[in-house]
mmCIF file of C-alpha atoms in Angstrom:
data_model
loop_
_atom_site.group_PDB
_atom_site.id
_atom_site.type_symbol
_atom_site.label_atom_id
_atom_site.label_comp_id
_atom_site.label_asym_id
_atom_site.label_seq_id
_atom_site.Cartn_x
_atom_site.Cartn_y
_atom_site.Cartn_z
ATOM 1 C CA PRO K 148 -53.576 -75.808 -5.402
ATOM 2 C CA LEU K 149 -50.613 -74.604 -7.621
ATOM 3 C CA GLY K 150 -53.598 -74.531 -10.642
ATOM 4 C CA ALA K 151 -55.761 -72.664 -8.689
ATOM 5 C CA LEU K 152 -53.027 -69.864 -7.950
ATOM 6 C CA GLU K 153 -52.541 -69.418 -11.969
ATOM 7 C CA GLU K 154 -55.809 -69.228 -12.344
ATOM 8 C CA ILE K 155 -55.926 -66.781 -9.940
ATOM 9 C CA ILE K 156 -53.239 -64.319 -11.846
ATOM 10 C CA LYS K 157 -54.571 -65.084 -14.770
ATOM 11 C CA LEU K 158 -57.655 -63.079 -13.547
ATOM 12 C CA ALA K 159 -55.383 -60.577 -12.539
ATOM 13 C CA SER K 160 -53.482 -59.992 -15.681
ATOM 14 C CA LEU K 161 -56.838 -59.639 -17.620
ATOM 15 C CA VAL K 162 -57.896 -55.663 -18.552
ATOM 16 C CA ASP K 163 -61.590 -55.565 -17.131
ATOM 17 C CA LEU K 164 -61.155 -54.061 -13.796
ATOM 18 C CA GLU K 165 -63.720 -56.230 -12.669
ATOM 19 C CA CYS K 166 -61.777 -59.044 -13.643
ATOM 20 C CA GLN K 167 -58.843 -57.286 -11.707
ATOM 21 C CA ASP K 168 -60.400 -56.448 -8.778
ATOM 22 C CA TYR K 169 -62.006 -60.215 -8.270
ATOM 23 C CA GLY K 170 -58.253 -61.283 -9.023
ATOM 24 C CA ALA K 171 -56.257 -58.742 -6.227
ATOM 25 C CA PHE K 172 -59.072 -59.341 -4.140
ATOM 26 C CA SER K 173 -58.065 -63.167 -3.684
ATOM 27 C CA LEU K 174 -54.190 -62.108 -4.044
ATOM 28 C CA ALA K 175 -54.826 -60.191 -0.912
ATOM 29 C CA HIS K 176 -56.404 -63.115 0.825
ATOM 30 C CA LEU K 177 -53.847 -65.825 -0.262
ATOM 31 C CA ALA K 178 -50.919 -63.610 0.200
ATOM 32 C CA SER K 179 -51.825 -63.101 3.761
ATOM 33 C CA ASN K 180 -51.105 -67.189 4.605
ATOM 34 C CA HIS K 181 -47.116 -67.886 4.322
ATOM 35 C CA ASN K 182 -47.446 -71.186 2.635
ATOM 36 C CA PHE K 183 -48.328 -69.434 -0.375
ATOM 37 C CA GLN K 184 -46.205 -66.163 -0.567
ATOM 38 C CA ILE K 185 -43.087 -67.616 -2.419
ATOM 39 C CA PRO K 186 -45.529 -70.054 -4.439
ATOM 40 C CA LEU K 187 -47.828 -67.079 -5.453
ATOM 41 C CA VAL K 188 -44.774 -64.738 -6.273
ATOM 42 C CA LYS K 189 -42.578 -67.148 -8.351
ATOM 43 C CA LEU K 190 -45.978 -68.347 -10.575
ATOM 44 C CA GLY K 191 -46.091 -64.139 -11.602
ATOM 45 C CA ALA K 192 -48.305 -62.845 -9.078
ATOM 46 C CA VAL K 193 -46.168 -59.247 -8.539
ATOM 47 C CA ARG K 194 -46.764 -58.051 -12.812
ATOM 48 C CA PRO K 195 -50.601 -57.738 -12.871
ATOM 49 C CA LEU K 196 -50.317 -56.703 -8.896
ATOM 50 C CA VAL K 197 -47.367 -53.689 -9.838
ATOM 51 C CA SER K 198 -49.703 -52.880 -13.056
ATOM 52 C CA MET K 199 -52.083 -52.544 -10.692
ATOM 53 C CA MET K 200 -51.164 -50.055 -8.901
ATOM 54 C CA ALA K 201 -50.983 -46.892 -11.866
ATOM 55 C CA ILE K 202 -55.161 -47.465 -11.920
ATOM 56 C CA GLU K 203 -57.273 -45.137 -10.080
ATOM 57 C CA ALA K 204 -59.902 -47.489 -9.324
ATOM 58 C CA GLU K 205 -60.645 -50.422 -6.718
ATOM 59 C CA PRO K 206 -57.759 -53.072 -7.470
ATOM 60 C CA GLN K 207 -55.550 -50.736 -6.307
ATOM 61 C CA HIS K 208 -56.542 -51.222 -2.829
ATOM 62 C CA TYR K 209 -56.333 -54.708 -2.860
ATOM 63 C CA ALA K 210 -53.204 -55.001 -5.167
ATOM 64 C CA GLY K 211 -51.641 -52.373 -2.210
ATOM 65 C CA LEU K 212 -52.245 -55.023 0.107
ATOM 66 C CA ALA K 213 -51.266 -58.151 -1.541
ATOM 67 C CA LEU K 214 -47.987 -56.562 -2.171
ATOM 68 C CA LEU K 215 -47.861 -55.724 2.095
ATOM 69 C CA LYS K 216 -48.168 -59.198 2.456
ATOM 70 C CA LEU K 217 -45.921 -60.504 -0.281
ATOM 71 C CA ALA K 218 -43.517 -58.517 1.313
ATOM 72 C CA ASP K 219 -43.431 -59.912 4.769
ATOM 73 C CA ASN K 220 -41.276 -63.007 3.053
ATOM 74 C CA PHE K 221 -37.747 -62.154 3.367
ATOM 75 C CA GLU K 222 -37.319 -64.092 -0.621
ATOM 76 C CA ASN K 223 -39.966 -62.168 -2.349
ATOM 77 C CA HIS K 224 -38.452 -59.024 -2.177
ATOM 78 C CA ILE K 225 -35.914 -59.304 -5.099
ATOM 79 C CA ALA K 226 -38.806 -60.463 -7.416
ATOM 80 C CA ILE K 227 -41.189 -57.194 -5.802
ATOM 81 C CA ALA K 228 -37.754 -55.085 -7.009
ATOM 82 C CA GLU K 229 -37.427 -56.502 -10.117
ATOM 83 C CA GLU K 230 -40.322 -56.234 -11.036
ATOM 84 C CA GLY K 231 -40.816 -52.313 -10.337
ATOM 85 C CA GLY K 232 -42.567 -52.839 -6.793
ATOM 86 C CA ILE K 233 -40.591 -50.074 -5.382
ATOM 87 C CA GLN K 234 -40.968 -47.672 -7.737
ATOM 88 C CA ALA K 235 -44.540 -48.418 -8.408
ATOM 89 C CA LEU K 236 -45.295 -47.869 -4.743
ATOM 90 C CA LEU K 237 -43.354 -44.574 -4.079
ATOM 91 C CA LYS K 238 -45.004 -43.333 -7.010
ATOM 92 C CA LEU K 239 -48.501 -44.638 -5.423
ATOM 93 C CA GLY K 240 -47.345 -42.764 -2.462
ATOM 94 C CA LYS K 241 -46.604 -39.447 -3.704
ATOM 95 C CA SER K 242 -50.238 -39.366 -6.276
ATOM 96 C CA ARG K 243 -52.684 -36.456 -4.442
ATOM 97 C CA VAL K 244 -55.849 -38.522 -5.731
ATOM 98 C CA THR K 245 -55.354 -41.826 -3.902
ATOM 99 C CA ASP K 246 -56.948 -42.245 -0.925
ATOM 100 C CA GLY K 247 -55.283 -42.050 2.500
ATOM 101 C CA GLU K 248 -55.738 -46.025 3.207
ATOM 102 C CA VAL K 249 -53.997 -47.533 0.225
ATOM 103 C CA LYS K 250 -51.040 -44.386 0.825
ATOM 104 C CA TYR K 251 -50.890 -46.130 4.054
ATOM 105 C CA LYS K 252 -50.271 -49.527 3.010
ATOM 106 C CA ALA K 253 -47.953 -48.619 0.108
ATOM 107 C CA ALA K 254 -45.914 -46.729 3.187
ATOM 108 C CA LEU K 255 -45.945 -50.049 5.035
ATOM 109 C CA THR K 256 -44.681 -52.156 2.118
ATOM 110 C CA VAL K 257 -41.775 -50.150 1.085
ATOM 111 C CA GLY K 258 -41.172 -49.747 4.929
ATOM 112 C CA ASN K 259 -40.437 -53.632 4.804
ATOM 113 C CA LEU K 260 -38.853 -54.208 2.023
ATOM 114 C CA ALA K 261 -36.321 -51.261 3.333
ATOM 115 C CA SER K 262 -36.387 -53.018 6.617
ATOM 116 C CA ASN K 263 -34.344 -56.139 5.613
ATOM 117 C CA ALA K 264 -31.934 -53.623 3.364
ATOM 118 C CA VAL K 265 -30.589 -51.649 6.535
ATOM 119 C CA ALA K 266 -28.600 -54.909 6.836
ATOM 120 C CA GLY K 267 -26.978 -55.017 3.492
ATOM 121 C CA LEU K 268 -26.283 -51.528 3.075
ATOM 122 C CA PRO K 269 -23.621 -51.010 0.612
ATOM 123 C CA GLN K 270 -20.083 -49.337 0.611
ATOM 124 C CA LEU K 271 -20.372 -45.710 -0.631
ATOM 125 C CA THR K 272 -17.800 -46.939 -3.065
ATOM 126 C CA ARG K 273 -19.914 -49.908 -4.108
ATOM 127 C CA MET K 274 -23.234 -47.383 -3.702
ATOM 128 C CA LYS K 275 -21.483 -45.089 -6.189
ATOM 129 C CA ASN K 276 -20.303 -47.528 -9.100
ATOM 130 C CA GLU K 277 -23.488 -49.833 -9.255
ATOM 131 C CA GLY K 278 -25.773 -47.599 -7.913
ATOM 132 C CA ALA K 279 -28.023 -47.477 -3.979
ATOM 133 C CA ILE K 280 -30.970 -49.957 -5.304
ATOM 134 C CA GLY K 281 -28.928 -52.242 -7.801
ATOM 135 C CA TYR K 282 -26.612 -52.860 -5.234
ATOM 136 C CA ALA K 283 -29.870 -53.647 -2.913
ATOM 137 C CA VAL K 284 -31.029 -56.267 -5.157
ATOM 138 C CA ALA K 285 -27.760 -58.011 -5.791
ATOM 139 C CA SER K 286 -27.257 -58.093 -1.578
ATOM 140 C CA PHE K 287 -30.946 -59.358 -1.598
ATOM 141 C CA ARG K 288 -30.520 -61.726 -4.139
ATOM 142 C CA LYS K 289 -26.835 -62.814 -2.420
ATOM 143 C CA ARG K 290 -28.297 -63.410 0.542
ATOM 144 C CA THR K 291 -31.348 -65.334 -0.886
ATOM 145 C CA GLN K 292 -29.115 -67.247 -2.518
ATOM 146 C CA MET K 293 -27.119 -68.110 0.833
ATOM 147 C CA THR K 294 -30.010 -69.039 3.018
ATOM 148 C CA LYS K 295 -31.402 -71.545 0.616
ATOM 149 C CA ARG K 296 -27.693 -73.071 0.226
ATOM 150 C CA LYS K 297 -27.707 -73.485 4.328
ATOM 151 C CA LEU K 298 -31.231 -74.960 3.817
ATOM 152 C CA ASN K 299 -30.291 -77.612 0.989
ATOM 153 C CA GLU K 300 -26.963 -78.305 1.697
ATOM 154 C CA VAL K 301 -24.037 -78.161 3.923
ATOM 155 C CA PRO K 302 -22.294 -74.892 4.538
ATOM 156 C CA SER K 303 -18.638 -74.461 2.772
ATOM 157 C CA THR K 304 -16.166 -72.892 3.114
ATOM 158 C CA ASN K 305 -17.033 -69.821 0.746
ATOM 159 C CA ASP K 306 -20.152 -69.170 2.565
ATOM 160 C CA ASN K 307 -18.216 -67.631 5.278
ATOM 161 C CA ILE K 308 -16.362 -65.436 2.799
ATOM 162 C CA GLU K 309 -19.515 -64.229 1.590
ATOM 163 C CA GLU K 310 -20.994 -63.806 4.712
ATOM 164 C CA GLU K 311 -18.270 -61.969 6.075
ATOM 165 C CA GLU K 312 -18.559 -59.769 2.893
ATOM 166 C CA ILE K 313 -21.718 -58.612 3.416
ATOM 167 C CA LYS K 314 -20.933 -57.354 6.980
ATOM 168 C CA LYS K 315 -18.565 -55.236 5.728
#
């Protein structure tokens, strides 16, 4: 199935709007399946979706839906942020020419991303030094690594130290 996912991502990455439309439509449907959310992001689905968010055409609608579904999975938040997904969604929400349904999907996705960031809000001094978004991305990365370690290994004493740092 991974080969098929790669081909759909390639389709979504093409310049042709009809190909983008079919690719985004397919990615939106695949992203609604929890089992495909992480593999899609690891294979590079976020970049073409973010690119589609910048155009005024039908693919934008499906790209917003696909990003919304991919953001349902906490492990995808870092990749979405690193690929410029948050900025693209915010820009889309401010656009005067975007249809209301796409704006709604963009707002839901930003809300979904922000809901998991609340627990990792930085202390004021750290936010001044690193910037809020940079700190949030670093915090997401750290928490994701901790989760992966806990799932794959016996917890070490360092995990307890890192958990205490995140709670602060």
